[in-house]
Short mmCIF file of C-alpha atoms and ligand atoms in Angstrom, two decimals:
data_model
loop_
_atom_site.label_atom_id
_atom_site.label_comp_id
_atom_site.label_asym_id
_atom_site.label_seq_id
_atom_site.Cartn_x
_atom_site.Cartn_y
_atom_site.Cartn_z
CA MET V 1 43.60 -13.60 47.02
CA ARG V 2 42.04 -15.14 43.79
CA ILE V 3 40.28 -12.50 41.54
CA GLY V 4 38.05 -13.02 38.73
CA ILE V 5 38.03 -10.28 36.17
CA LEU V 6 34.97 -9.48 34.05
CA THR V 7 34.21 -6.91 31.21
CA SER V 8 30.69 -6.31 30.75
CA GLY V 9 28.31 -3.97 28.64
CA GLY V 10 29.31 -2.37 25.48
CA ASP V 11 32.95 -2.93 24.53
CA CYS V 12 35.26 -0.03 24.71
CA PRO V 13 38.87 0.58 23.74
CA GLY V 14 41.39 0.38 26.81
CA LEU V 15 39.63 -2.78 28.27
CA ASN V 16 42.59 -4.91 27.63
CA ALA V 17 44.81 -2.22 28.98
CA VAL V 18 43.07 -2.47 32.42
CA ILE V 19 43.11 -6.03 32.40
CA ARG V 20 46.69 -6.06 31.88
CA GLY V 21 47.33 -3.26 34.46
CA ALA V 22 45.55 -5.14 37.06
CA VAL V 23 47.15 -8.40 36.50
CA LEU V 24 50.72 -7.03 36.53
CA LYS V 25 50.30 -5.13 39.67
CA GLY V 26 48.34 -7.71 41.25
CA THR V 27 50.66 -10.83 40.47
CA GLU V 28 54.15 -8.54 40.76
CA ILE V 29 53.50 -6.48 43.69
CA ASN V 30 50.23 -7.50 45.52
CA GLY V 31 50.30 -11.22 45.82
CA GLN V 32 47.21 -11.80 43.66
CA GLU V 33 46.15 -14.50 41.33
CA PHE V 34 43.67 -14.08 38.44
CA VAL V 35 41.19 -15.82 36.24
CA GLY V 36 39.01 -14.32 33.68
CA PHE V 37 35.27 -14.59 33.37
CA ARG V 38 34.24 -15.21 29.51
CA ASP V 39 31.56 -12.78 28.12
CA GLY V 40 30.97 -10.60 31.43
CA TRP V 41 28.24 -11.75 33.77
CA ARG V 42 27.25 -14.61 31.55
CA GLY V 43 30.51 -16.09 32.34
CA VAL V 44 30.06 -15.51 36.03
CA VAL V 45 26.60 -17.20 36.19
CA ASN V 46 27.86 -20.13 34.18
CA GLY V 47 31.14 -20.30 35.67
CA ASP V 48 32.80 -20.10 32.31
CA ILE V 49 36.24 -19.30 33.13
CA LEU V 50 40.00 -18.81 31.59
CA PRO V 51 43.16 -18.63 32.86
CA LEU V 52 44.68 -14.95 33.39
CA GLU V 53 48.29 -15.16 34.13
CA ARG V 54 51.08 -12.57 33.16
CA SER V 55 51.77 -14.43 29.93
CA ASN V 56 48.19 -14.00 29.06
CA VAL V 57 48.33 -10.24 28.96
CA ARG V 58 51.67 -9.51 27.21
CA GLY V 59 51.26 -6.70 24.71
CA ILE V 60 47.50 -6.38 24.83
CA ALA V 61 47.47 -2.58 26.35
CA LYS V 62 47.23 -1.41 22.60
CA GLN V 63 44.65 -4.12 21.52
CA GLY V 64 41.15 -2.82 21.04
CA GLY V 65 38.05 -4.97 22.39
CA THR V 66 38.42 -7.33 25.24
CA ILE V 67 40.18 -10.58 25.18
CA LEU V 68 37.60 -11.69 27.77
CA GLY V 69 34.79 -11.12 25.49
CA THR V 70 31.61 -9.21 26.83
CA SER V 71 27.69 -9.09 26.84
CA ARG V 72 25.07 -7.21 28.18
CA THR V 73 23.83 -10.28 30.52
CA ASN V 74 21.91 -9.39 33.72
CA PRO V 75 23.22 -11.50 36.48
CA PHE V 76 20.02 -11.52 38.25
CA GLU V 77 18.03 -13.17 35.37
CA GLY V 78 18.02 -16.77 34.42
CA ASN V 79 20.18 -18.80 36.64
CA GLY V 80 21.88 -16.00 38.22
CA GLY V 81 21.28 -14.13 41.59
CA PRO V 82 23.98 -13.71 44.41
CA GLU V 83 23.56 -17.23 46.04
CA ARG V 84 24.18 -19.15 42.70
CA ILE V 85 26.97 -16.53 41.82
CA GLN V 86 28.56 -17.29 45.32
CA GLU V 87 28.35 -21.03 44.85
CA MET V 88 30.21 -20.68 41.64
CA LEU V 89 32.81 -18.47 43.15
CA ASP V 90 33.64 -21.09 46.14
CA ALA V 91 33.46 -23.90 43.62
CA ASN V 92 36.15 -22.36 41.82
CA GLY V 93 38.19 -20.95 44.69
CA ILE V 94 37.70 -17.35 43.66
CA ASP V 95 37.42 -14.77 46.40
CA ALA V 96 36.48 -11.63 44.81
CA ILE V 97 35.21 -10.06 41.32
CA MET V 98 36.73 -7.07 39.66
CA ALA V 99 33.77 -5.96 37.17
CA ILE V 100 34.87 -3.42 34.43
CA GLY V 101 31.87 -1.98 33.29
CA GLY V 102 29.37 1.09 32.76
CA GLU V 103 26.44 2.14 34.48
CA GLY V 104 24.06 -1.23 33.97
CA THR V 105 27.19 -3.37 35.13
CA LEU V 106 27.99 -1.32 38.28
CA ALA V 107 24.25 -1.33 39.46
CA ALA V 108 24.30 -4.96 38.96
CA ALA V 109 27.51 -5.00 41.08
CA LYS V 110 26.20 -3.05 43.72
CA ARG V 111 23.32 -5.13 44.11
CA LEU V 112 25.20 -8.16 44.49
CA THR V 113 27.62 -6.22 46.72
CA ASP V 114 24.77 -5.39 48.84
CA ALA V 115 23.90 -9.19 48.94
CA GLY V 116 27.30 -9.92 50.45
CA LEU V 117 29.47 -10.74 47.31
CA LYS V 118 33.08 -9.19 47.15
CA ILE V 119 33.25 -6.87 44.19
CA VAL V 120 35.21 -3.85 43.11
CA GLY V 121 34.60 -1.84 40.12
CA VAL V 122 36.27 -0.02 37.41
CA PRO V 123 34.15 2.54 35.32
CA LYS V 124 34.02 2.05 31.58
CA THR V 125 32.01 3.76 28.80
CA VAL V 126 32.86 5.66 25.57
CA ASP V 127 29.83 8.08 26.60
CA ASN V 128 31.93 9.37 29.30
CA ASP V 129 28.38 9.92 31.20
CA LEU V 130 29.37 8.51 34.65
CA ASP V 131 29.34 11.52 37.14
CA ALA V 132 31.84 9.81 39.59
CA THR V 133 34.73 10.14 37.21
CA ASP V 134 36.21 12.90 35.28
CA TYR V 135 36.85 10.72 32.41
CA THR V 136 36.44 7.19 31.26
CA PHE V 137 38.86 5.55 29.12
CA GLY V 138 37.41 4.81 25.68
CA PHE V 139 36.04 8.46 25.40
CA ASP V 140 39.28 9.98 23.99
CA THR V 141 39.67 7.20 21.39
CA ALA V 142 35.93 7.50 20.38
CA VAL V 143 36.31 11.58 19.89
CA GLU V 144 39.57 10.60 17.88
CA ILE V 145 37.88 8.31 15.63
CA ALA V 146 34.85 10.71 15.37
CA THR V 147 37.04 13.64 14.52
CA GLU V 148 39.00 11.96 12.00
CA ALA V 149 35.74 10.65 10.14
CA MET V 150 34.32 14.21 10.05
CA ASP V 151 37.34 15.79 8.71
CA ARG V 152 36.83 13.12 5.73
CA LEU V 153 33.07 14.13 5.62
CA ARG V 154 34.38 17.63 5.20
CA THR V 155 36.17 17.05 2.29
CA THR V 156 33.59 15.27 0.26
CA GLY V 157 31.08 17.52 1.68
CA ASP V 158 33.07 20.49 0.06
CA SER V 159 33.42 18.75 -3.19
CA HIS V 160 29.59 18.54 -3.94
CA SER V 161 28.52 21.72 -1.85
CA ARG V 162 26.37 19.42 0.40
CA CYS V 163 25.39 19.62 4.13
CA MET V 164 27.04 16.51 5.95
CA VAL V 165 25.24 15.19 9.09
CA ALA V 166 27.47 12.79 11.07
CA GLU V 167 25.66 10.93 14.03
CA VAL V 168 27.93 9.88 16.72
CA MET V 169 27.07 7.66 20.02
CA GLY V 170 26.56 9.01 23.60
CA ARG V 171 23.43 7.43 24.69
CA HIS V 172 21.46 10.28 26.81
CA VAL V 173 24.60 12.65 26.82
CA GLY V 174 26.34 14.59 24.39
CA TRP V 175 29.86 14.33 25.25
CA ILE V 176 31.33 12.53 22.13
CA ALA V 177 29.09 14.96 20.00
CA LEU V 178 30.49 18.27 21.86
CA HIS V 179 34.36 16.97 21.65
CA SER V 180 34.55 15.86 18.23
CA GLY V 181 32.24 18.58 16.73
CA MET V 182 34.52 21.22 18.41
CA ALA V 183 37.57 19.52 17.03
CA ALA V 184 36.28 19.11 13.57
CA GLY V 185 34.71 22.76 13.41
CA ALA V 186 31.25 21.59 12.98
CA HIS V 187 28.50 24.38 12.02
CA ALA V 188 25.99 23.01 14.56
CA ILE V 189 26.41 20.36 17.41
CA LEU V 190 22.84 18.87 18.74
CA ILE V 191 23.23 17.10 21.95
CA PRO V 192 20.37 15.27 24.02
CA GLU V 193 21.12 17.95 26.79
CA GLN V 194 19.81 20.77 24.38
CA LYS V 195 16.63 20.74 22.80
CA THR V 196 16.96 22.67 19.45
CA SER V 197 14.47 23.63 16.63
CA MET V 198 14.84 22.65 13.38
CA ASP V 199 14.50 26.27 12.47
CA GLN V 200 17.41 27.12 14.37
CA VAL V 201 19.46 24.16 12.84
CA ALA V 202 18.52 25.05 9.26
CA ARG V 203 19.64 28.89 10.09
CA TRP V 204 22.97 27.66 11.29
CA VAL V 205 23.32 25.55 8.05
CA GLN V 206 22.37 28.21 5.82
CA SER V 207 24.78 30.67 7.48
CA ALA V 208 27.76 28.30 6.93
CA ALA V 209 26.69 27.71 3.26
CA ASP V 210 26.27 31.40 2.64
CA ARG V 211 29.95 31.88 3.62
CA GLY V 212 30.68 29.34 0.85
CA ARG V 213 31.48 26.50 3.38
CA ALA V 214 29.97 22.90 3.13
CA PRO V 215 28.02 22.86 6.59
CA LEU V 216 28.93 19.80 9.02
CA VAL V 217 25.96 19.06 11.50
CA VAL V 218 27.08 16.91 14.40
CA VAL V 219 24.19 15.05 16.26
CA ALA V 220 24.51 12.84 19.11
CA GLU V 221 22.16 9.59 19.03
CA GLY V 222 20.23 10.87 22.05
CA PHE V 223 19.27 14.24 20.48
CA MET V 224 15.47 15.35 20.52
CA PRO V 225 14.63 18.03 18.38
CA ASP V 226 12.30 20.56 20.59
CA HIS V 227 9.12 19.20 19.21
CA GLU V 228 9.85 15.44 20.25
CA ASP V 229 10.10 13.91 24.04
CA ASP V 230 11.96 10.92 23.55
CA ALA V 231 15.28 9.82 21.82
CA HIS V 232 15.06 8.18 18.42
CA SER V 233 14.97 4.56 19.09
CA GLU V 234 13.77 1.85 16.37
CA ARG V 235 15.57 -1.27 17.65
CA GLY V 236 13.78 -1.98 20.86
CA LEU V 237 15.26 -2.51 24.44
CA ASP V 238 18.54 -3.82 25.58
CA ALA V 239 19.01 -6.44 28.49
CA PHE V 240 18.75 -3.64 31.13
CA GLY V 241 15.48 -2.54 29.64
CA ARG V 242 17.08 0.91 28.20
CA PRO V 243 16.05 1.71 24.49
CA ARG V 244 18.80 1.22 21.71
CA LEU V 245 19.31 4.58 20.12
CA GLY V 246 20.62 5.31 16.78
CA GLY V 247 18.93 6.76 13.53
CA ILE V 248 18.36 10.42 14.52
CA GLY V 249 20.80 11.60 11.64
CA GLU V 250 18.90 9.96 8.90
CA ARG V 251 15.76 11.59 10.06
CA LEU V 252 17.36 14.87 10.52
CA ALA V 253 18.97 15.10 6.89
CA PRO V 254 15.69 15.31 4.90
CA MET V 255 14.20 17.89 7.26
CA ILE V 256 17.56 20.00 6.73
CA GLU V 257 17.26 19.62 2.99
CA GLU V 258 13.53 20.62 3.12
CA LEU V 259 14.05 23.63 5.03
CA THR V 260 17.25 24.89 3.40
CA GLY V 261 17.07 23.63 -0.10
CA ILE V 262 20.64 22.29 0.44
CA GLU V 263 21.46 18.55 -0.57
CA THR V 264 21.96 16.85 2.72
CA ARG V 265 23.45 13.47 3.42
CA ALA V 266 23.79 11.55 6.81
CA THR V 267 26.38 9.25 8.14
CA THR V 268 25.87 7.19 11.15
CA LEU V 269 29.30 6.38 12.72
CA GLY V 270 28.09 3.60 15.04
CA HIS V 271 30.41 1.07 16.33
CA ILE V 272 33.58 2.27 14.49
CA GLN V 273 33.72 4.64 17.40
CA ARG V 274 34.47 1.77 19.60
CA GLY V 275 36.64 -0.45 17.67
CA GLY V 276 40.20 -0.56 16.88
CA VAL V 277 43.43 0.42 19.13
CA PRO V 278 42.96 2.89 22.13
CA THR V 279 44.60 6.31 22.06
CA ALA V 280 47.78 6.73 24.45
CA TYR V 281 45.70 8.76 26.74
CA ASP V 282 43.27 6.08 26.96
CA ARG V 283 45.95 3.14 27.30
CA VAL V 284 47.57 5.36 30.22
CA LEU V 285 44.38 6.04 32.07
CA ALA V 286 43.04 2.31 31.71
CA THR V 287 46.42 0.84 33.00
CA ARG V 288 46.30 3.30 35.99
CA LEU V 289 42.80 2.51 36.83
CA GLY V 290 43.57 -1.53 36.45
CA MET V 291 46.70 -1.14 38.81
CA ALA V 292 44.54 0.81 41.30
CA ALA V 293 41.69 -1.55 40.95
CA SER V 294 44.26 -4.31 42.08
CA ASP V 295 45.40 -2.12 45.11
CA ILE V 296 41.82 -1.66 46.43
CA VAL V 297 41.11 -5.39 46.33
CA ASN V 298 43.89 -5.63 48.81
CA GLU V 299 42.22 -3.01 50.84
CA SER V 300 38.93 -5.03 50.57
CA ALA V 301 37.26 -2.07 49.32
CA TRP V 302 33.97 -4.17 48.55
CA GLY V 303 31.33 -1.83 46.80
CA GLN V 304 34.01 0.71 45.61
CA MET V 305 35.48 1.52 42.29
CA VAL V 306 38.47 3.48 41.14
CA ALA V 307 37.98 6.79 39.43
CA LEU V 308 39.76 9.54 37.84
CA ARG V 309 39.50 13.22 39.73
CA GLY V 310 41.45 15.70 38.09
CA THR V 311 45.09 13.64 37.38
CA GLU V 312 44.58 11.53 40.13
CA ILE V 313 43.07 7.90 40.86
CA VAL V 314 40.72 7.95 43.75
CA THR V 315 38.04 5.27 45.14
CA VAL V 316 34.38 6.06 45.10
CA GLY V 317 31.39 4.09 46.23
CA PHE V 318 29.33 2.25 43.67
CA GLU V 319 26.21 4.45 44.74
CA GLU V 320 28.11 7.61 43.97
CA ALA V 321 29.04 6.24 40.38
CA LEU V 322 25.15 5.35 39.80
CA GLY V 323 23.82 8.86 41.34
CA LYS V 324 23.35 10.72 38.36
CA LEU V 325 24.41 10.98 34.74
CA LYS V 326 27.16 13.52 33.87
CA VAL V 327 25.55 15.70 31.53
CA VAL V 328 27.27 18.44 29.20
CA PRO V 329 26.76 21.61 31.33
CA GLN V 330 25.36 24.65 29.80
CA HIS V 331 28.33 26.62 29.97
CA ARG V 332 30.36 23.89 27.86
CA TYR V 333 27.51 23.98 25.40
CA ASP V 334 27.44 27.74 25.19
CA GLU V 335 31.19 27.97 24.74
CA ALA V 336 30.79 25.53 21.76
CA ALA V 337 27.67 27.34 20.28
CA MET V 338 29.64 30.60 19.78
CA LEU V 339 31.42 28.68 16.94
CA PHE V 340 27.98 27.45 15.09
CA GLY V 341 26.75 28.81 11.98
O1 LIG O 1 27.04 2.84 26.05
C1 LIG O 1 28.07 2.77 25.00
C2 LIG O 1 27.23 2.64 23.79
O2 LIG O 1 28.06 2.53 22.64
C3 LIG O 1 26.22 3.79 23.30
O3 LIG O 1 26.97 5.04 22.99
C4 LIG O 1 25.24 3.12 22.40
O4 LIG O 1 24.07 3.69 22.43
C5 LIG O 1 25.31 1.72 22.74
O5 LIG O 1 26.28 1.40 23.62
C6 LIG O 1 25.11 0.71 21.66
O6 LIG O 1 25.14 -0.46 22.29
P1 LIG O 1 25.11 -1.94 21.44
O7 LIG O 1 26.63 -1.93 21.37
O8 LIG O 1 24.63 -3.00 22.42
O9 LIG O 1 24.53 -1.73 20.08
#
């Protein structure tokens, strides 16, 4: 069996560990051969292929980014579509695709599988928003990076007696904000799942300042103050028609300053959260998922993806992965909120 691997959508620490896990297990145990598609679905549509042998994956589990490149190309646009992709696979002797990606990638993979293509999936997102898996690799690394950044914001905040606002990624869920904010001892954590009034935010900030602390407010990019209905977006739509988020922290800072009189600065952590080496946790999870993905190709489990349930790797259908977003549940927010102010 000859398998083409692709990484698609936003990159994520741990992608290379998945590729290595799949290639090692596949070539050593499962009798498989591999090639890589360059830049996600773009490489599939254009037949842009590179060799992927054991020697190509040596030592890459600790490398950030993806050796295959990625893009947010939609495989149904331009020259794409199932017939064209099947022709390309046949012309290159490729039997199946292993798609490593998030919601957009897996949705495209499902449509292509429904049209008869042989595809298995590996879930990927720093946002940790896929309901079918308990954790996604990359999330732990993003939380670690965000926490370290907040520790730094706190020392400069202390020096100047300022309120520091840290904006983190997460799209429409607040997992990165919740975990990094709890780890850094934030005085307020603002997430998309919980609309919050600016008066409440100001009360938390004031209460921390009254105790002589420099307030730290963590805001997820998808957060909406209670008087707004849409997440802040000023950079248009991505290839899948989803708004590009970011910038809410810069908007909140002057509001907090006006309500409290406390000098306030905002920092947007942005893509730093997706860069650099993966944590040990993410390397292990990603390697296990890659190995399991090789196994499910051998089982012809087309339309299925590997996932983490508790500590076990399981197999679930694409439709389960796409059913609904994994949002921060109320009890997890309430637990964190006891520490605010
Ligand atoms: O889905 C991962 C993610 O990093 C989101 O948290 C963020 O909103 C988005 O991707 C950023 O996308 P891009 O890399 O295209 O700017």
